[in-house]
Amino acid sequence: MRVNVTVNGVAHRVDHVWALESLLDFLRERVGLRGTKNACEQGECGSCSVYVDGVLVCSCLVAAGQVEGCSVVTVEGLGSGGEVHPVQQAFLDAGAVQCGFCTPGVIVSAHCLLARNPDPDELTVREELSGNLCRCTGYQKILHAVSLAAARAGDATMTGGCER
Amino acid sequence: MTITDAPAATRPSSTVHDGVGSSAARPDGVPKVDGSFIYSSDEYHDGSLWGATLRSPHPRARILGIDTSQAAGLDGVRCVLTHRDVPGSKIFGMVVYDQPVLAFDEVRFQGEPVAVVAAIHPEIARRACELIVVDYEELVPNTDPEVSLTGKVEGLPSGGLVRHVRIRHGDAGAARALADVVVGGRFEMGTQDPAFLGPESGLAVPLGDGGVELYVSTQDLHRDQRQVADCLDLPLDKVRLVLSGVGGAFGGKEDLSVHIHACMLALRTGRPVRMVYSREESFFGHVHRHPAIADVELGATRDGRLTFTKVRLVLDGGAYVSTSQVVIANGCYFAAGAYNVANVEIDGFATYTNNPPCGAMRGFGAVQSCYAIESAMDRLAAALDMHPLELRARNAVGEGDILPTGQAVDGPAPVQEILAYLRDLPLPADVDRPAADMRVLPGGVGNVTRGEGIRRGVGYALGMKAIGFSGGKDDTCTARVTVWIRDGEPVAEVYCAGPEIGQGVVTLEAQVARTELGVRTVELRDKDTDIAESGASSASRQTWMTVGAIVGACQLVREEILARAAAVLGRSGGELTLDGPEIRDLDGRPLVPVAEVLGPEAVSYDFTYRHRPTEPVDPERGQGNAHVAFAYAAHRAVVDVDVELGLVRVVEMATAQDVGKAMNPAAVEGQIEGGTVQGLGLAVMEELQITGGRVRNPSFTDYLIPTMLDVPPMPMKIFEFPHPDSPYGLNGVGEPPNLSSTPAILNALRDATGLELPRAPVRPSDLIEAAPAPGAPAEDTAQSET
């Protein structure tokens, strides 16, 4: 099938997409954006988190054909003008990255959380990010990173949007 | 090592930005947060094929025939290979070669690779695997390590016994007869999976000269290279390995996975081949932490002095050796814990079965033995009516004490300080139960309790482990440091093959070069097998070894630059310091720019670092100076248990650890937090369910690892008692926090419930089946064991 989709603001028209192809595979292999990660491919780990029309999804659980006409935002699309997004910067500053394989998905989820709730308390962060598995950090510094990003953002509005 | 005694005067004098001791940013940080970092599963090459692996569905079966004709005929398939196509050695292994590249004659565990396919699309490759017809004659699997350790099981190598380790120190039998109090018990541990998020994967590219290049995630490029070359029947210089991004390892990426298969497919087809395991395949594609059965007996005087320790430890290694014979040794070395006890008798057995292969995982045998001894210590404390921390403090090992292997503890052993921190740290407040947010109650957002039936428990555990390779191995790490001038400023390049697996060794490489040379700009070269080996990122050794090698190479570079400057200036090199762009005198006055001294030339040196020599232990009594260094950590766990529903919430995990020198404090904290949480998983949720040799839960749906909501606050204290033998006084950091975490939680659960809880991980049914009725006094389990 043919899929027309906008990814990080760029329009793509892709032919010969398989009916059962996941959005994750589509992004990684057709569009060539490999920042979205393939850790479990069954919706348990959150490493493949992306936005589809502003909604946070596990891209491994979405068929590529479902995003026809949609706008997808991946981790590569969060920063702008060659600068990383403040949420990404907070992960760097908090030391929240070790092997980093979960990091793109955690960052997209954290971005979504902060867009909906700019000042989440600790338990809310823990609950909202409990769909993102990390095996290296023990999550403490991820928690700090989200708090740091929230504190820095103050009342500034996050870009990108998020609906759930 | 003379390099740790480098004349301080010649080191850079001014404050170095982002040097050793700072929480410098990771050099790979930006690509890891913006999605551009290339992991082994992201490797891509124009025109590449996809590889897939057919695995045995049976834990044990004879292979009567393999028919690949249908698979080979599928449109899009480029080749199908079996054991007949392995060019060189048909077996491989980390220490001994015993594991088939592709199975022949017999499959010995469920998931053993039997054939590999290359095709133009991964789905076609998978479908081709389904078309391969393997004629199996199923055999009864051997799955009981207690039977295997007799060494008399037909159908298993060496009759089932991989190794029996014996440690004899003093006279445990005589001490037992004299002990005031004796406690004992059996403690079991299930199989833990490393569960790194980045799956096994790689890209093999055939080269024009008949060689092959492999981009892969691994913990040791050179050990992999030797095995791959042997199995491909190629000389080492025709097999080049390049470290690709490693999405976590924890021991599970020490053994080979896609390596030989991808290379075989690439060489056969003449095309680059990518392989990426799915999560389910990953559970079958790497080794696990050995499941354990430990029988422990402790004796003490009435005032709580340990008089003897007896441990019998059985670790099931599964179908192939991997590192089992070393894991069991390490488990035995520390089976008596971090305690000073004169009479010790330890017997450890590593076994073969038809269970999934087990090998290295963070803690390497010491996790299992720490769990056992620390569980027994709490029983002893109960029998003595003594606080568990007090019992530990009375017996804690100190500098100069003799370990069960006869080796004296010769580095800092600040166990008293570690325990004192946990003793003095205030306990977290009780949950205000009726009003509590359900997210802080056992069961969490499952909304299963409002606080009824909840009991709080507090538990402690102490762990000790060797750092670096033990037992007489001549362990080396080589680094190359090159300095040249760019835009008038010196630039340093560091080249070392020590794998970055998430721990942050690349950050330290840059920090050390900045500190040693005063340079502002450090570039890190890709890690590959073109330089001499670094050894594995394992045994908490890579920071120590890599830093040692880089310090040595920097010193040689610095001396050469200063010698050249001395010649230019007509002074002695000892009167000069190198400080970034300037050569200065000892009072800090600039004398000449480095750019002027070096001109267009680069200065480059290799340095091979060795830690102090060790020796093997003797096979009869297990005595010998086997270890490079020791590290210590302890935990205090606070738990809430819903004893009606068997649900647990870990409320807090406090920890203290001596790290020698916190080279990068943020990275040290990250290691301690991550290790603590892996131990938490092992305590209350993580177990690979294996029945009759078959894995029943190979997915993240059924094999649960802790989420952010399962993880409590982790107050910690990092001690920095400099180690006398290491660069900067550092010590290994990665494994110790993984030891004491699990038994601290088990002891807290025992404290909360009064149950024996002889098995980890603790399941809900363990917490309710024998739970005492509300209000009834807890059974005195410790006394009943004696």
PDB file of N, CA and C in Angstrom, chain B residues 246-303:
ATOM      1  N   VAL B 246      26.028   0.031  22.342  1.00  0.00           N
ATOM      2  CA  VAL B 246      25.599  -1.087  23.180  1.00  0.00           C
ATOM      3  C   VAL B 246      24.428  -0.636  24.048  1.00  0.00           C
ATOM      4  N   GLY B 247      23.281  -1.245  23.840  1.00  0.00           N
ATOM      5  CA  GLY B 247      22.087  -0.892  24.612  1.00  0.00           C
ATOM      6  C   GLY B 247      21.978  -1.697  25.888  1.00  0.00           C
ATOM      7  N   GLY B 248      22.993  -1.566  26.740  1.00  0.00           N
ATOM      8  CA  GLY B 248      23.017  -2.300  28.009  1.00  0.00           C
ATOM      9  C   GLY B 248      23.605  -3.678  27.834  1.00  0.00           C
ATOM     10  N   ALA B 249      24.149  -4.222  28.926  1.00  0.00           N
ATOM     11  CA  ALA B 249      24.816  -5.527  28.818  1.00  0.00           C
ATOM     12  C   ALA B 249      24.673  -6.336  30.116  1.00  0.00           C
ATOM     13  N   PHE B 250      25.254  -5.826  31.202  1.00  0.00           N
ATOM     14  CA  PHE B 250      25.130  -6.436  32.536  1.00  0.00           C
ATOM     15  C   PHE B 250      25.677  -7.856  32.598  1.00  0.00           C
ATOM     16  N   GLY B 251      26.606  -8.197  31.717  1.00  0.00           N
ATOM     17  CA  GLY B 251      27.162  -9.545  31.653  1.00  0.00           C
ATOM     18  C   GLY B 251      26.606 -10.348  30.494  1.00  0.00           C
ATOM     19  N   GLY B 252      25.418  -9.991  30.049  1.00  0.00           N
ATOM     20  CA  GLY B 252      24.738 -10.774  29.028  1.00  0.00           C
ATOM     21  C   GLY B 252      25.269 -10.583  27.621  1.00  0.00           C
ATOM     22  N   LYS B 253      26.226  -9.656  27.441  1.00  0.00           N
ATOM     23  CA  LYS B 253      26.821  -9.489  26.117  1.00  0.00           C
ATOM     24  C   LYS B 253      28.307  -9.851  26.139  1.00  0.00           C
ATOM     25  N   GLU B 254      28.673 -10.749  27.061  1.00  0.00           N
ATOM     26  CA  GLU B 254      30.037 -11.276  27.036  1.00  0.00           C
ATOM     27  C   GLU B 254      30.132 -12.475  26.100  1.00  0.00           C
ATOM     28  N   ASP B 255      29.099 -13.308  26.105  1.00  0.00           N
ATOM     29  CA  ASP B 255      29.084 -14.452  25.188  1.00  0.00           C
ATOM     30  C   ASP B 255      28.657 -13.984  23.797  1.00  0.00           C
ATOM     31  N   LEU B 256      29.066 -14.749  22.785  1.00  0.00           N
ATOM     32  CA  LEU B 256      28.714 -14.378  21.412  1.00  0.00           C
ATOM     33  C   LEU B 256      27.211 -14.564  21.166  1.00  0.00           C
ATOM     34  N   SER B 257      26.668 -13.751  20.275  1.00  0.00           N
ATOM     35  CA  SER B 257      25.266 -13.932  19.872  1.00  0.00           C
ATOM     36  C   SER B 257      25.198 -14.005  18.349  1.00  0.00           C
ATOM     37  N   VAL B 258      24.988 -12.852  17.708  1.00  0.00           N
ATOM     38  CA  VAL B 258      24.862 -12.843  16.239  1.00  0.00           C
ATOM     39  C   VAL B 258      26.211 -12.953  15.534  1.00  0.00           C
ATOM     40  N   HIS B 259      27.292 -12.839  16.262  1.00  0.00           N
ATOM     41  CA  HIS B 259      28.598 -12.564  15.673  1.00  0.00           C
ATOM     42  C   HIS B 259      28.977 -13.509  14.519  1.00  0.00           C
ATOM     43  N   ILE B 260      29.103 -14.803  14.855  1.00  0.00           N
ATOM     44  CA  ILE B 260      29.601 -15.744  13.841  1.00  0.00           C
ATOM     45  C   ILE B 260      28.551 -15.938  12.755  1.00  0.00           C
ATOM     46  N   HIS B 261      27.296 -15.994  13.164  1.00  0.00           N
ATOM     47  CA  HIS B 261      26.219 -16.220  12.188  1.00  0.00           C
ATOM     48  C   HIS B 261      26.185 -15.111  11.134  1.00  0.00           C
ATOM     49  N   ALA B 262      26.232 -13.866  11.581  1.00  0.00           N
ATOM     50  CA  ALA B 262      26.165 -12.746  10.627  1.00  0.00           C
ATOM     51  C   ALA B 262      27.368 -12.784   9.692  1.00  0.00           C
ATOM     52  N   CYS B 263      28.539 -13.099  10.237  1.00  0.00           N
ATOM     53  CA  CYS B 263      29.740 -13.153   9.394  1.00  0.00           C
ATOM     54  C   CYS B 263      29.655 -14.292   8.379  1.00  0.00           C
ATOM     55  N   MET B 264      29.170 -15.457   8.824  1.00  0.00           N
ATOM     56  CA  MET B 264      29.033 -16.588   7.892  1.00  0.00           C
ATOM     57  C   MET B 264      28.104 -16.234   6.734  1.00  0.00           C
ATOM     58  N   LEU B 265      26.983 -15.599   7.071  1.00  0.00           N
ATOM     59  CA  LEU B 265      26.012 -15.231   6.026  1.00  0.00           C
ATOM     60  C   LEU B 265      26.596 -14.189   5.085  1.00  0.00           C
ATOM     61  N   ALA B 266      27.335 -13.231   5.635  1.00  0.00           N
ATOM     62  CA  ALA B 266      27.915 -12.170   4.808  1.00  0.00           C
ATOM     63  C   ALA B 266      28.982 -12.743   3.873  1.00  0.00           C
ATOM     64  N   LEU B 267      29.817 -13.623   4.408  1.00  0.00           N
ATOM     65  CA  LEU B 267      30.889 -14.191   3.581  1.00  0.00           C
ATOM     66  C   LEU B 267      30.306 -15.107   2.507  1.00  0.00           C
ATOM     67  N   ARG B 268      29.226 -15.840   2.841  1.00  0.00           N
ATOM     68  CA  ARG B 268      28.643 -16.752   1.865  1.00  0.00           C
ATOM     69  C   ARG B 268      27.938 -15.990   0.740  1.00  0.00           C
ATOM     70  N   THR B 269      27.209 -14.922   1.114  1.00  0.00           N
ATOM     71  CA  THR B 269      26.417 -14.199   0.107  1.00  0.00           C
ATOM     72  C   THR B 269      27.212 -13.084  -0.568  1.00  0.00           C
ATOM     73  N   GLY B 270      28.322 -12.677   0.031  1.00  0.00           N
ATOM     74  CA  GLY B 270      29.056 -11.533  -0.501  1.00  0.00           C
ATOM     75  C   GLY B 270      28.335 -10.217  -0.284  1.00  0.00           C
ATOM     76  N   ARG B 271      27.353 -10.207   0.609  1.00  0.00           N
ATOM     77  CA  ARG B 271      26.550  -9.007   0.873  1.00  0.00           C
ATOM     78  C   ARG B 271      26.615  -8.677   2.370  1.00  0.00           C
ATOM     79  N   PRO B 272      26.492  -7.405   2.710  1.00  0.00           N
ATOM     80  CA  PRO B 272      26.379  -7.074   4.139  1.00  0.00           C
ATOM     81  C   PRO B 272      25.118  -7.720   4.721  1.00  0.00           C
ATOM     82  N   VAL B 273      25.193  -8.155   5.963  1.00  0.00           N
ATOM     83  CA  VAL B 273      24.064  -8.816   6.613  1.00  0.00           C
ATOM     84  C   VAL B 273      23.811  -8.177   7.977  1.00  0.00           C
ATOM     85  N   ARG B 274      22.549  -7.782   8.191  1.00  0.00           N
ATOM     86  CA  ARG B 274      22.120  -7.256   9.499  1.00  0.00           C
ATOM     87  C   ARG B 274      21.384  -8.354  10.249  1.00  0.00           C
ATOM     88  N   MET B 275      21.616  -8.429  11.536  1.00  0.00           N
ATOM     89  CA  MET B 275      20.823  -9.325  12.380  1.00  0.00           C
ATOM     90  C   MET B 275      20.395  -8.566  13.630  1.00  0.00           C
ATOM     91  N   VAL B 276      19.133  -8.703  13.987  1.00  0.00           N
ATOM     92  CA  VAL B 276      18.602  -8.084  15.203  1.00  0.00           C
ATOM     93  C   VAL B 276      17.663  -9.095  15.855  1.00  0.00           C
ATOM     94  N   TYR B 277      17.955  -9.468  17.099  1.00  0.00           N
ATOM     95  CA  TYR B 277      17.053 -10.392  17.786  1.00  0.00           C
ATOM     96  C   TYR B 277      15.793  -9.655  18.223  1.00  0.00           C
ATOM     97  N   SER B 278      14.672 -10.360  18.151  1.00  0.00           N
ATOM     98  CA  SER B 278      13.452  -9.845  18.777  1.00  0.00           C
ATOM     99  C   SER B 278      13.600 -10.023  20.288  1.00  0.00           C
ATOM    100  N   ARG B 279      12.698  -9.428  21.049  1.00  0.00           N
ATOM    101  CA  ARG B 279      12.792  -9.578  22.508  1.00  0.00           C
ATOM    102  C   ARG B 279      12.670 -11.040  22.918  1.00  0.00           C
ATOM    103  N   GLU B 280      11.736 -11.760  22.319  1.00  0.00           N
ATOM    104  CA  GLU B 280      11.596 -13.175  22.681  1.00  0.00           C
ATOM    105  C   GLU B 280      12.878 -13.929  22.349  1.00  0.00           C
ATOM    106  N   GLU B 281      13.428 -13.686  21.172  1.00  0.00           N
ATOM    107  CA  GLU B 281      14.662 -14.379  20.792  1.00  0.00           C
ATOM    108  C   GLU B 281      15.807 -13.994  21.724  1.00  0.00           C
ATOM    109  N   SER B 282      15.806 -12.735  22.148  1.00  0.00           N
ATOM    110  CA  SER B 282      16.863 -12.274  23.042  1.00  0.00           C
ATOM    111  C   SER B 282      16.888 -13.094  24.330  1.00  0.00           C
ATOM    112  N   PHE B 283      15.700 -13.430  24.845  1.00  0.00           N
ATOM    113  CA  PHE B 283      15.658 -14.235  26.078  1.00  0.00           C
ATOM    114  C   PHE B 283      16.343 -15.596  25.888  1.00  0.00           C
ATOM    115  N   PHE B 284      16.366 -16.090  24.643  1.00  0.00           N
ATOM    116  CA  PHE B 284      17.035 -17.363  24.364  1.00  0.00           C
ATOM    117  C   PHE B 284      18.464 -17.153  23.858  1.00  0.00           C
ATOM    118  N   GLY B 285      18.783 -15.919  23.512  1.00  0.00           N
ATOM    119  CA  GLY B 285      20.047 -15.638  22.832  1.00  0.00           C
ATOM    120  C   GLY B 285      21.165 -15.169  23.737  1.00  0.00           C
ATOM    121  N   HIS B 286      20.942 -15.094  25.048  1.00  0.00           N
ATOM    122  CA  HIS B 286      22.021 -14.704  25.947  1.00  0.00           C
ATOM    123  C   HIS B 286      21.943 -15.495  27.244  1.00  0.00           C
ATOM    124  N   VAL B 287      23.039 -15.458  27.984  1.00  0.00           N
ATOM    125  CA  VAL B 287      23.089 -16.203  29.245  1.00  0.00           C
ATOM    126  C   VAL B 287      22.345 -15.446  30.337  1.00  0.00           C
ATOM    127  N   HIS B 288      21.962 -16.171  31.356  1.00  0.00           N
ATOM    128  CA  HIS B 288      21.220 -15.633  32.500  1.00  0.00           C
ATOM    129  C   HIS B 288      22.070 -15.721  33.757  1.00  0.00           C
ATOM    130  N   ARG B 289      21.543 -15.107  34.816  1.00  0.00           N
ATOM    131  CA  ARG B 289      22.187 -15.297  36.115  1.00  0.00           C
ATOM    132  C   ARG B 289      21.868 -16.711  36.613  1.00  0.00           C
ATOM    133  N   HIS B 290      22.895 -17.405  37.112  1.00  0.00           N
ATOM    134  CA  HIS B 290      22.693 -18.776  37.582  1.00  0.00           C
ATOM    135  C   HIS B 290      21.638 -18.843  38.693  1.00  0.00           C
ATOM    136  N   PRO B 291      20.678 -19.734  38.567  1.00  0.00           N
ATOM    137  CA  PRO B 291      19.818 -20.017  39.715  1.00  0.00           C
ATOM    138  C   PRO B 291      20.660 -20.735  40.774  1.00  0.00           C
ATOM    139  N   ALA B 292      20.290 -20.554  42.031  1.00  0.00           N
ATOM    140  CA  ALA B 292      21.161 -21.025  43.108  1.00  0.00           C
ATOM    141  C   ALA B 292      20.394 -21.780  44.179  1.00  0.00           C
ATOM    142  N   ILE B 293      21.078 -22.759  44.747  1.00  0.00           N
ATOM    143  CA  ILE B 293      20.629 -23.411  45.982  1.00  0.00           C
ATOM    144  C   ILE B 293      21.806 -23.283  46.943  1.00  0.00           C
ATOM    145  N   ALA B 294      21.572 -22.668  48.097  1.00  0.00           N
ATOM    146  CA  ALA B 294      22.663 -22.472  49.049  1.00  0.00           C
ATOM    147  C   ALA B 294      22.242 -22.987  50.422  1.00  0.00           C
ATOM    148  N   ASP B 295      23.063 -23.858  50.975  1.00  0.00           N
ATOM    149  CA  ASP B 295      22.868 -24.307  52.354  1.00  0.00           C
ATOM    150  C   ASP B 295      23.925 -23.623  53.202  1.00  0.00           C
ATOM    151  N   VAL B 296      23.475 -22.912  54.213  1.00  0.00           N
ATOM    152  CA  VAL B 296      24.386 -22.113  55.032  1.00  0.00           C
ATOM    153  C   VAL B 296      24.253 -22.538  56.487  1.00  0.00           C
ATOM    154  N   GLU B 297      25.376 -22.644  57.168  1.00  0.00           N
ATOM    155  CA  GLU B 297      25.363 -22.861  58.614  1.00  0.00           C
ATOM    156  C   GLU B 297      26.360 -21.906  59.240  1.00  0.00           C
ATOM    157  N   LEU B 298      25.915 -21.195  60.269  1.00  0.00           N
ATOM    158  CA  LEU B 298      26.769 -20.220  60.954  1.00  0.00           C
ATOM    159  C   LEU B 298      26.825 -20.556  62.432  1.00  0.00           C
ATOM    160  N   GLY B 299      27.989 -20.362  63.028  1.00  0.00           N
ATOM    161  CA  GLY B 299      28.117 -20.511  64.473  1.00  0.00           C
ATOM    162  C   GLY B 299      28.676 -19.243  65.061  1.00  0.00           C
ATOM    163  N   ALA B 300      28.275 -18.972  66.317  1.00  0.00           N
ATOM    164  CA  ALA B 300      28.751 -17.756  66.964  1.00  0.00           C
ATOM    165  C   ALA B 300      28.832 -17.967  68.461  1.00  0.00           C
ATOM    166  N   THR B 301      29.613 -17.097  69.084  1.00  0.00           N
ATOM    167  CA  THR B 301      29.607 -17.042  70.541  1.00  0.00           C
ATOM    168  C   THR B 301      28.344 -16.320  70.988  1.00  0.00           C
ATOM    169  N   ARG B 302      28.047 -16.426  72.279  1.00  0.00           N
ATOM    170  CA  ARG B 302      26.841 -15.796  72.816  1.00  0.00           C
ATOM    171  C   ARG B 302      26.860 -14.277  72.583  1.00  0.00           C
ATOM    172  N   ASP B 303      28.060 -13.690  72.551  1.00  0.00           N
ATOM    173  CA  ASP B 303      28.127 -12.240  72.349  1.00  0.00           C
ATOM    174  C   ASP B 303      28.221 -11.867  70.866  1.00  0.00           C
TER     175      ASP B 303
END
